[in-house]
Amino acid sequence: MAHQAHVPGFLMTTMDKGVNWARTRSMWPASFGLACCAIEMMATGGSHNDISRFGMEVFRASPRQADLMIVAGRVSQKMAPVLRQVYDQMAEPKWVISMGACASTGGMFNNYALVQGVDQIVPVDMYVPGCPPGPQSLLHGILSLQEEIMAGTIRR
Amino acid sequence: MSDTPHLATGDRETPTIEPPEPVGGLDDATSRREIHDVWVAGTEEQEWVRAATDEGAQEMLPEAQDAAATIQRGTAVDDDYIGEGGADEDQRQILNMGPQHPSTHGVLRLHLEIEGETIRRVKPIIGYLHTGMEKTAETLSYMQGATNVTRMDYLSPFHNELAYSLAVEQLLDVEIPTRAQAIRILMTELNRVASHLLWVATQGMDIGAVSMMLFGWQDRETCLEFFEKVTGLRMNHNYIRPGGVAADLHDGWEDDIEDLLVRVSAGIDRDEAILNKNPIFLDRTRGIGVITPEECRQYGVSGPIARGSGIAHDLRKVFPYSGIEQYDFDVPVGKHGDVLDRYLVRIEEMRQSLRIVEQILNTMPAGDFRTDDRKVTPPPRQRIDESMEALIHHFKLFTEGFRVPAGEAYQGVESPRGHLGVYIVSQGGARPWRLHVRAPSFAAVQAMPVMMTDLLVADLVATLASADPVLGDVDR
Amino acid sequence: MSEEQSTTEETTTEGVEDAGSDRVMPTDENLAALACEFASAEFEVFEATGASWDIVTVSSDDYHGLVAAAHAAGYTLFIDLCAVDYLRRTPRFDVVVHIESISAGKRLRIKIGVPASDPSVASISDVFAGANFFEREAYDLMGITFTDHPDMTRILLPDEWEGHPLRKDASVGSVPVQFKASYKAP
């Protein structure tokens, strides 16, 4: 065993896998809380569910420092331009999770005031169902997104 | 933590009780803070004004004493900022805060006109969460309506459902069994505790006590676990419905409540131990964001903000609903109208709510959890298998809904944020003709310029958090 | 004070009949002067669980004066202001105001009919500063203009929005949902 200590260790992987691994393990969400889902998003960050187990506890107030936008709640027509602006301010690579029924489809509020699905404004990578999704659902959505990133390439 | 003295109810027959034990850090001779925990009928119609103290904070003074003090009167800003400012325009700048800002508790946007660090004018801009719920309510049957209103103030969903259900029941004129009423009070009072716990968490975090964030959420989860057991959901329960509640309490709920009472009251003790002696917390809340009783009445501000300013007004006492008058509880009232008094009022309200919960635990009546009026209540599940009529009735009730006599009803309940009112106009159909919600946060946001004028920008965050606005409630 | 109120309320739920006329007088004696002062004010009694309070319907000319008089009579706590669209009724709209007297433990509902041809009433934001936002909301969603309001602009909807969505002749604005084959456009 002793002579092996002099051999410099090395690790073989592909560039894609290495970069993707690094990206998934420090994905910082922008705190884009809108409605009920924002409370569950905060609960996910709280001590009980502890999102920091996945390297994501650093909710950034500034979109410039964030990789992931969790659209947590219903998006009104008045909020839509703001949401798009926040998304545009985020640096690449960036991902979007549409959290909850309202953000994904408009939910039960099929009316004049709401954008019927946030995917009309920004590209969405993962939809989390529920009204509101519990912390476990959101964590599952986040882990699924991490898997998706791991499976992809680093084109962006 | 089996010794929870404030939960003992046996020795509290009379509403007059001894003042709470002075907590450390608050009872030094110069700035003793007391919260009256005695319910006072009516209120002292004394005129108070806001004045600046030497330390740069604000305080409330009786109008007679104000001769030397600099009187400040907060005003709402009505105009836009273009061309405003006059001679000292160079000194002032406009700061936009929100709608995407971590301290605005959602999507509130504030236009600040600041002079250095001092806020001269504030204009709240709302509507970023406007969901059109009042319009949606007109397309949903009365049975479905609870799913809609429960999503308004998403931190106190039970109160929304209760106000809506009581308003519908006023028009229906149905008798609600006492067990259903007790379950309603149980859930709403626990909801008040959960909401205030979240408030303590966010208020603490906004002014730098990040540990409060973790502790507050932890205790709130205790309440949510119980909600999930009873209703199946952590939030947006749709549990309280016209005619009663959706389901009876589960077996063994008494044990859950006993466990919850111990854990949550221990949590409140711990929160107080952290904050009440914390000099940073006290300095950042004392004399900040003062609003006088007259301003509260003018702006329709209610709930803990109004009580923190000394208005002894609680709908549970003034216009009791759902049998809450049979429980023994006190209404804490503050004296100074600042952030610290609102904190103390909310802490004591949590204790009083737990007191009510403990009384319900001991006196929960037997009976049905919903009315047996077949006009409103669907037939029991086993009847549907046996009877064709029951099946048809069930189907009609859930597709068409029940019809409600024409008329109009207004029902207010005391939500954690204040006076939550539902005004329903029925024209005899199965859907409301008009449903209007009087949102407590709407009035609180409106009064924010009053509280924030001439504060520092950093104090704005403390004041904003102390008003506890829920933007889903404001914009609906 | 509240004990006295609760005992008297039960006996006077039908309203006190004014001697000499068949006009219903308010249950709160503080408001009796209002009934005499404003000829267009018609009182009735609203009964709810635990309390009964007064409803007054008033013409839009007397509205501002009545609100100011009620404020002077102790109704200093502003609760609510909203508008209702009755569509086929004349006048088409109602503006409904709720105010409360803390000392008397009473609420008062004030209703004003507003015609569709000229949907405007006086603003009460000079009496109750809190009516400001509520009137803006009623303007935004129902299209009722409040004269002498300091800032009659939209509050909930974007500034460039057209129409007033809570009016009954405005559609819900829903979009078709794909999986619902039986969907009918509103």
Tab-separated table of N, CA and C in Angstrom, chain C residues 27-145:
chain	number	residue	atom	x	y	z
C	27	THR	N	-81.645	51.183	13.974
C	27	THR	CA	-81.603	50.617	15.311
C	27	THR	C	-80.601	51.338	16.202
C	28	ASP	N	-79.631	51.948	15.612
C	28	ASP	CA	-78.664	52.715	16.391
C	28	ASP	C	-79.180	54.138	16.533
C	29	GLU	N	-79.425	54.543	17.776
C	29	GLU	CA	-80.031	55.863	17.974
C	29	GLU	C	-79.096	56.980	17.533
C	30	ASN	N	-77.805	56.695	17.451
C	30	ASN	CA	-76.888	57.725	16.975
C	30	ASN	C	-77.167	58.109	15.525
C	31	LEU	N	-77.836	57.227	14.818
C	31	LEU	CA	-78.084	57.480	13.410
C	31	LEU	C	-79.443	58.107	13.165
C	32	ALA	N	-80.234	58.295	14.234
C	32	ALA	CA	-81.585	58.812	14.037
C	32	ALA	C	-81.566	60.193	13.394
C	33	ALA	N	-80.570	60.996	13.778
C	33	ALA	CA	-80.489	62.326	13.185
C	33	ALA	C	-80.241	62.254	11.694
C	34	LEU	N	-79.498	61.231	11.276
C	34	LEU	CA	-79.219	61.089	9.846
C	34	LEU	C	-80.497	60.864	9.061
C	35	ALA	N	-81.355	60.028	9.645
C	35	ALA	CA	-82.596	59.706	8.947
C	35	ALA	C	-83.429	60.955	8.749
C	36	CYS	N	-83.376	61.855	9.722
C	36	CYS	CA	-84.149	63.084	9.578
C	36	CYS	C	-83.481	64.026	8.584
C	37	GLU	N	-82.154	64.028	8.611
C	37	GLU	CA	-81.445	65.020	7.807
C	37	GLU	C	-81.504	64.704	6.319
C	38	PHE	N	-81.380	63.420	5.994
C	38	PHE	CA	-81.307	63.055	4.585
C	38	PHE	C	-82.612	62.383	4.181
C	39	ALA	N	-83.365	63.082	3.353
C	39	ALA	CA	-84.696	62.597	2.995
C	39	ALA	C	-84.622	61.332	2.155
C	40	SER	N	-83.559	61.168	1.387
C	40	SER	CA	-83.490	60.018	0.484
C	40	SER	C	-83.009	58.763	1.182
C	41	ALA	N	-82.634	58.876	2.458
C	41	ALA	CA	-82.072	57.714	3.139
C	41	ALA	C	-83.177	56.756	3.561
C	42	GLU	N	-83.085	55.532	3.109
C	42	GLU	CA	-84.062	54.515	3.489
C	42	GLU	C	-83.342	53.458	4.311
C	43	PHE	N	-83.787	53.310	5.536
C	43	PHE	CA	-83.131	52.374	6.431
C	43	PHE	C	-83.829	51.025	6.413
C	44	GLU	N	-83.057	49.987	6.570
C	44	GLU	CA	-83.599	48.665	6.869
C	44	GLU	C	-82.604	47.985	7.800
C	45	VAL	N	-82.962	46.827	8.284
C	45	VAL	CA	-82.138	46.166	9.299
C	45	VAL	C	-81.578	44.880	8.730
C	46	PHE	N	-80.300	44.714	8.916
C	46	PHE	CA	-79.635	43.489	8.500
C	46	PHE	C	-79.433	42.630	9.729
C	47	GLU	N	-79.893	41.399	9.652
C	47	GLU	CA	-79.738	40.516	10.795
C	47	GLU	C	-78.749	39.425	10.452
C	48	ALA	N	-77.757	39.303	11.274
C	48	ALA	CA	-76.775	38.237	11.093
C	48	ALA	C	-76.609	37.541	12.427
C	49	THR	N	-75.908	36.435	12.408
C	49	THR	CA	-75.685	35.721	13.650
C	49	THR	C	-74.929	36.608	14.616
C	50	GLY	N	-75.506	36.814	15.775
C	50	GLY	CA	-74.822	37.557	16.810
C	50	GLY	C	-75.024	39.045	16.776
C	51	ALA	N	-75.483	39.600	15.683
C	51	ALA	CA	-75.603	41.038	15.631
C	51	ALA	C	-76.660	41.422	14.601
C	52	SER	N	-77.193	42.585	14.783
C	52	SER	CA	-78.044	43.158	13.745
C	52	SER	C	-77.535	44.560	13.486
C	53	TRP	N	-77.499	44.942	12.265
C	53	TRP	CA	-77.041	46.282	11.997
C	53	TRP	C	-77.847	46.899	10.874
C	54	ASP	N	-77.592	48.146	10.633
C	54	ASP	CA	-78.449	48.930	9.754
C	54	ASP	C	-77.926	48.918	8.333
C	55	ILE	N	-78.876	48.972	7.418
C	55	ILE	CA	-78.552	49.178	6.020
C	55	ILE	C	-79.254	50.462	5.605
C	56	VAL	N	-78.552	51.312	4.932
C	56	VAL	CA	-79.208	52.520	4.445
C	56	VAL	C	-78.941	52.649	2.951
C	57	THR	N	-80.021	52.853	2.217
C	57	THR	CA	-79.918	53.121	0.795
C	57	THR	C	-80.130	54.604	0.595
C	58	VAL	N	-79.250	55.211	-0.157
C	58	VAL	CA	-79.268	56.666	-0.233
C	58	VAL	C	-79.016	57.078	-1.675
C	59	SER	N	-79.509	58.239	-2.030
C	59	SER	CA	-79.261	58.733	-3.386
C	59	SER	C	-77.821	59.216	-3.486
C	60	SER	N	-77.312	59.236	-4.695
C	60	SER	CA	-75.906	59.598	-4.845
C	60	SER	C	-75.658	61.056	-4.473
C	61	ASP	N	-76.705	61.911	-4.495
C	61	ASP	CA	-76.501	63.294	-4.077
C	61	ASP	C	-76.235	63.390	-2.577
C	62	ASP	N	-76.950	62.568	-1.817
C	62	ASP	CA	-76.812	62.636	-0.372
C	62	ASP	C	-75.669	61.790	0.158
C	63	TYR	N	-75.064	60.984	-0.726
C	63	TYR	CA	-74.124	59.951	-0.284
C	63	TYR	C	-72.979	60.515	0.541
C	64	HIS	N	-72.287	61.499	-0.032
C	64	HIS	CA	-71.108	62.011	0.667
C	64	HIS	C	-71.489	62.643	1.999
C	65	GLY	N	-72.583	63.384	1.998
C	65	GLY	CA	-73.010	64.017	3.241
C	65	GLY	C	-73.380	63.009	4.296
C	66	LEU	N	-74.026	61.917	3.859
C	66	LEU	CA	-74.439	60.902	4.831
C	66	LEU	C	-73.232	60.196	5.426
C	67	VAL	N	-72.256	59.913	4.576
C	67	VAL	CA	-71.054	59.249	5.098
C	67	VAL	C	-70.349	60.156	6.104
C	68	ALA	N	-70.267	61.439	5.767
C	68	ALA	CA	-69.615	62.365	6.699
C	68	ALA	C	-70.395	62.461	8.002
C	69	ALA	N	-71.728	62.470	7.903
C	69	ALA	CA	-72.539	62.548	9.119
C	69	ALA	C	-72.408	61.278	9.946
C	70	ALA	N	-72.352	60.126	9.267
C	70	ALA	CA	-72.177	58.875	9.999
C	70	ALA	C	-70.819	58.835	10.678
C	71	HIS	N	-69.811	59.369	10.016
C	71	HIS	CA	-68.489	59.449	10.623
C	71	HIS	C	-68.556	60.300	11.884
C	72	ALA	N	-69.283	61.407	11.796
C	72	ALA	CA	-69.410	62.269	12.970
C	72	ALA	C	-70.227	61.592	14.064
C	73	ALA	N	-71.117	60.667	13.673
C	73	ALA	CA	-71.957	59.991	14.660
C	73	ALA	C	-71.261	58.795	15.298
C	74	GLY	N	-69.990	58.627	15.059
C	74	GLY	CA	-69.246	57.566	15.724
C	74	GLY	C	-68.807	56.443	14.820
C	75	TYR	N	-69.257	56.438	13.586
C	75	TYR	CA	-68.861	55.369	12.660
C	75	TYR	C	-67.511	55.732	12.037
C	76	THR	N	-66.470	55.540	12.814
C	76	THR	CA	-65.157	56.030	12.401
C	76	THR	C	-64.279	54.952	11.803
C	77	LEU	N	-64.682	53.677	11.931
C	77	LEU	CA	-63.830	52.595	11.438
C	77	LEU	C	-64.266	52.214	10.033
C	78	PHE	N	-63.392	52.417	9.093
C	78	PHE	CA	-63.705	52.063	7.716
C	78	PHE	C	-63.495	50.566	7.523
C	79	ILE	N	-64.465	49.905	6.902
C	79	ILE	CA	-64.304	48.479	6.642
C	79	ILE	C	-64.096	48.213	5.163
C	80	ASP	N	-65.062	48.601	4.352
C	80	ASP	CA	-65.068	48.046	3.008
C	80	ASP	C	-65.830	48.965	2.068
C	81	LEU	N	-65.415	48.934	0.817
C	81	LEU	CA	-66.174	49.580	-0.242
C	81	LEU	C	-66.067	48.690	-1.466
C	82	CYS	N	-67.192	48.379	-2.078
C	82	CYS	CA	-67.135	47.587	-3.298
C	82	CYS	C	-68.308	47.963	-4.185
C	83	ALA	N	-68.281	47.473	-5.400
C	83	ALA	CA	-69.345	47.766	-6.355
C	83	ALA	C	-69.939	46.454	-6.829
C	84	VAL	N	-71.233	46.478	-7.104
C	84	VAL	CA	-71.941	45.305	-7.587
C	84	VAL	C	-72.619	45.679	-8.893
C	85	ASP	N	-72.551	44.782	-9.852
C	85	ASP	CA	-73.181	44.993	-11.155
C	85	ASP	C	-74.428	44.128	-11.220
C	86	TYR	N	-75.615	44.745	-11.274
C	86	TYR	CA	-76.851	43.963	-11.352
C	86	TYR	C	-77.334	43.793	-12.784
C	87	LEU	N	-76.651	44.365	-13.730
C	87	LEU	CA	-76.850	44.230	-15.172
C	87	LEU	C	-78.218	44.686	-15.664
C	88	ARG	N	-79.287	43.962	-15.319
C	88	ARG	CA	-80.581	44.299	-15.914
C	88	ARG	C	-81.400	45.215	-15.022
C	89	ARG	N	-80.869	45.594	-13.917
C	89	ARG	CA	-81.620	46.428	-12.993
C	89	ARG	C	-81.374	47.896	-13.330
C	90	THR	N	-82.288	48.763	-12.924
C	90	THR	CA	-82.067	50.190	-13.032
C	90	THR	C	-82.148	50.786	-11.637
C	91	PRO	N	-81.156	51.467	-11.182
C	91	PRO	CA	-79.840	51.687	-11.776
C	91	PRO	C	-79.007	50.408	-11.765
C	92	ARG	N	-78.060	50.362	-12.700
C	92	ARG	CA	-77.370	49.094	-12.934
C	92	ARG	C	-76.418	48.706	-11.805
C	93	PHE	N	-75.689	49.677	-11.291
C	93	PHE	CA	-74.655	49.345	-10.306
C	93	PHE	C	-75.080	49.739	-8.893
C	94	ASP	N	-74.509	49.070	-7.944
C	94	ASP	CA	-74.567	49.490	-6.553
C	94	ASP	C	-73.143	49.705	-6.067
C	95	VAL	N	-72.945	50.792	-5.343
C	95	VAL	CA	-71.708	50.918	-4.567
C	95	VAL	C	-72.074	50.639	-3.122
C	96	VAL	N	-71.373	49.712	-2.499
C	96	VAL	CA	-71.708	49.251	-1.157
C	96	VAL	C	-70.549	49.596	-0.226
C	97	VAL	N	-70.870	50.318	0.822
C	97	VAL	CA	-69.847	50.740	1.787
C	97	VAL	C	-70.201	50.142	3.139
C	98	HIS	N	-69.209	49.591	3.808
C	98	HIS	CA	-69.396	49.123	5.178
C	98	HIS	C	-68.523	49.959	6.094
C	99	ILE	N	-69.125	50.503	7.136
C	99	ILE	CA	-68.345	51.198	8.158
C	99	ILE	C	-68.825	50.705	9.517
C	100	GLU	N	-68.025	50.958	10.523
C	100	GLU	CA	-68.324	50.400	11.834
C	100	GLU	C	-68.116	51.450	12.911
C	101	SER	N	-68.970	51.403	13.906
C	101	SER	CA	-68.803	52.223	15.094
C	101	SER	C	-68.269	51.338	16.203
C	102	ILE	N	-67.057	51.593	16.637
C	102	ILE	CA	-66.463	50.745	17.669
C	102	ILE	C	-67.180	50.954	18.989
C	103	SER	N	-67.532	52.212	19.284
C	103	SER	CA	-68.130	52.486	20.588
C	103	SER	C	-69.523	51.869	20.693
C	104	ALA	N	-70.280	51.885	19.592
C	104	ALA	CA	-71.623	51.312	19.643
C	104	ALA	C	-71.639	49.828	19.327
C	105	GLY	N	-70.532	49.294	18.808
C	105	GLY	CA	-70.511	47.890	18.428
C	105	GLY	C	-71.442	47.590	17.267
C	106	LYS	N	-71.545	48.519	16.344
C	106	LYS	CA	-72.504	48.381	15.241
C	106	LYS	C	-71.809	48.609	13.911
C	107	ARG	N	-72.377	47.989	12.909
C	107	ARG	CA	-71.919	48.270	11.554
C	107	ARG	C	-73.030	48.958	10.786
C	108	LEU	N	-72.630	49.633	9.738
C	108	LEU	CA	-73.595	50.304	8.878
C	108	LEU	C	-73.224	49.996	7.443
C	109	ARG	N	-74.215	49.564	6.692
C	109	ARG	CA	-73.989	49.345	5.264
C	109	ARG	C	-74.699	50.444	4.502
C	110	ILE	N	-73.962	51.094	3.629
C	110	ILE	CA	-74.518	52.185	2.832
C	110	ILE	C	-74.523	51.739	1.383
C	111	LYS	N	-75.676	51.852	0.731
C	111	LYS	CA	-75.776	51.437	-0.660
C	111	LYS	C	-76.221	52.618	-1.521
C	112	ILE	N	-75.568	52.753	-2.636
C	112	ILE	CA	-75.879	53.849	-3.554
C	112	ILE	C	-76.092	53.243	-4.930
C	113	GLY	N	-77.204	53.522	-5.525
C	113	GLY	CA	-77.432	53.086	-6.888
C	113	GLY	C	-76.700	53.990	-7.864
C	114	VAL	N	-76.048	53.390	-8.852
C	114	VAL	CA	-75.271	54.163	-9.824
C	114	VAL	C	-75.757	53.776	-11.212
C	115	PRO	N	-76.232	54.725	-12.018
C	115	PRO	CA	-76.755	54.379	-13.340
C	115	PRO	C	-75.644	54.009	-14.310
C	116	ALA	N	-75.989	53.171	-15.272
C	116	ALA	CA	-74.992	52.737	-16.250
C	116	ALA	C	-74.587	53.868	-17.179
C	117	SER	N	-75.507	54.836	-17.418
C	117	SER	CA	-75.192	55.905	-18.358
C	117	SER	C	-74.088	56.812	-17.820
C	118	ASP	N	-74.095	57.039	-16.527
C	118	ASP	CA	-73.079	57.920	-15.937
C	118	ASP	C	-72.581	57.277	-14.649
C	119	PRO	N	-71.699	56.274	-14.756
C	119	PRO	CA	-71.293	55.549	-13.549
C	119	PRO	C	-70.297	56.333	-12.712
C	120	SER	N	-70.788	57.322	-11.983
C	120	SER	CA	-69.864	58.060	-11.131
C	120	SER	C	-70.576	58.491	-9.862
C	121	VAL	N	-69.868	58.431	-8.767
C	121	VAL	CA	-70.365	58.941	-7.482
C	121	VAL	C	-69.248	59.746	-6.852
C	122	ALA	N	-69.598	60.443	-5.780
C	122	ALA	CA	-68.587	61.238	-5.092
C	122	ALA	C	-67.632	60.319	-4.351
C	123	SER	N	-66.394	60.756	-4.261
C	123	SER	CA	-65.410	59.980	-3.504
C	123	SER	C	-65.541	60.306	-2.026
C	124	ILE	N	-65.385	59.292	-1.181
C	124	ILE	CA	-65.403	59.540	0.263
C	124	ILE	C	-64.000	59.448	0.846
C	125	SER	N	-62.986	59.512	-0.025
C	125	SER	CA	-61.633	59.363	0.496
C	125	SER	C	-61.204	60.582	1.302
C	126	ASP	N	-61.968	61.689	1.254
C	126	ASP	CA	-61.631	62.795	2.150
C	126	ASP	C	-62.181	62.548	3.553
C	127	VAL	N	-63.252	61.736	3.661
C	127	VAL	CA	-63.771	61.395	4.992
C	127	VAL	C	-62.983	60.224	5.569
C	128	PHE	N	-62.920	59.154	4.795
C	128	PHE	CA	-62.152	57.976	5.179
C	128	PHE	C	-60.972	57.852	4.221
C	129	ALA	N	-59.784	58.103	4.730
C	129	ALA	CA	-58.617	58.002	3.856
C	129	ALA	C	-58.480	56.593	3.297
C	130	GLY	N	-58.993	55.607	4.030
C	130	GLY	CA	-58.853	54.224	3.600
C	130	GLY	C	-59.698	53.873	2.403
C	131	ALA	N	-60.679	54.725	2.068
C	131	ALA	CA	-61.505	54.421	0.900
C	131	ALA	C	-60.719	54.577	-0.392
C	132	ASN	N	-59.570	55.215	-0.308
C	132	ASN	CA	-58.777	55.515	-1.498
C	132	ASN	C	-58.538	54.279	-2.355
C	133	PHE	N	-57.907	53.263	-1.795
C	133	PHE	CA	-57.575	52.067	-2.578
C	133	PHE	C	-58.829	51.313	-2.984
C	134	PHE	N	-59.817	51.266	-2.092
C	134	PHE	CA	-61.018	50.508	-2.405
C	134	PHE	C	-61.765	51.142	-3.575
C	135	GLU	N	-61.764	52.483	-3.625
C	135	GLU	CA	-62.410	53.147	-4.754
C	135	GLU	C	-61.633	52.919	-6.036
C	136	ARG	N	-60.320	52.912	-5.916
C	136	ARG	CA	-59.526	52.615	-7.117
C	136	ARG	C	-59.801	51.204	-7.603
C	137	GLU	N	-59.995	50.272	-6.655
C	137	GLU	CA	-60.296	48.903	-7.061
C	137	GLU	C	-61.646	48.837	-7.755
C	138	ALA	N	-62.627	49.551	-7.184
C	138	ALA	CA	-63.954	49.546	-7.812
C	138	ALA	C	-63.891	50.168	-9.200
C	139	TYR	N	-63.065	51.200	-9.352
C	139	TYR	CA	-62.894	51.790	-10.687
C	139	TYR	C	-62.226	50.803	-11.633
C	140	ASP	N	-61.202	50.145	-11.147
C	140	ASP	CA	-60.420	49.256	-11.994
C	140	ASP	C	-61.256	48.076	-12.474
C	141	LEU	N	-61.953	47.438	-11.560
C	141	LEU	CA	-62.632	46.200	-11.901
C	141	LEU	C	-64.068	46.422	-12.365
C	142	MET	N	-64.713	47.494	-11.932
C	142	MET	CA	-66.116	47.683	-12.258
C	142	MET	C	-66.373	48.946	-13.077
C	143	GLY	N	-65.394	49.804	-13.180
C	143	GLY	CA	-65.542	50.972	-14.036
C	143	GLY	C	-66.405	52.069	-13.472
C	144	ILE	N	-66.441	52.196	-12.180
C	144	ILE	CA	-67.201	53.282	-11.564
C	144	ILE	C	-66.231	54.391	-11.200
C	145	THR	N	-66.527	55.591	-11.671
C	145	THR	CA	-65.630	56.720	-11.431
C	145	THR	C	-66.042	57.429	-10.150
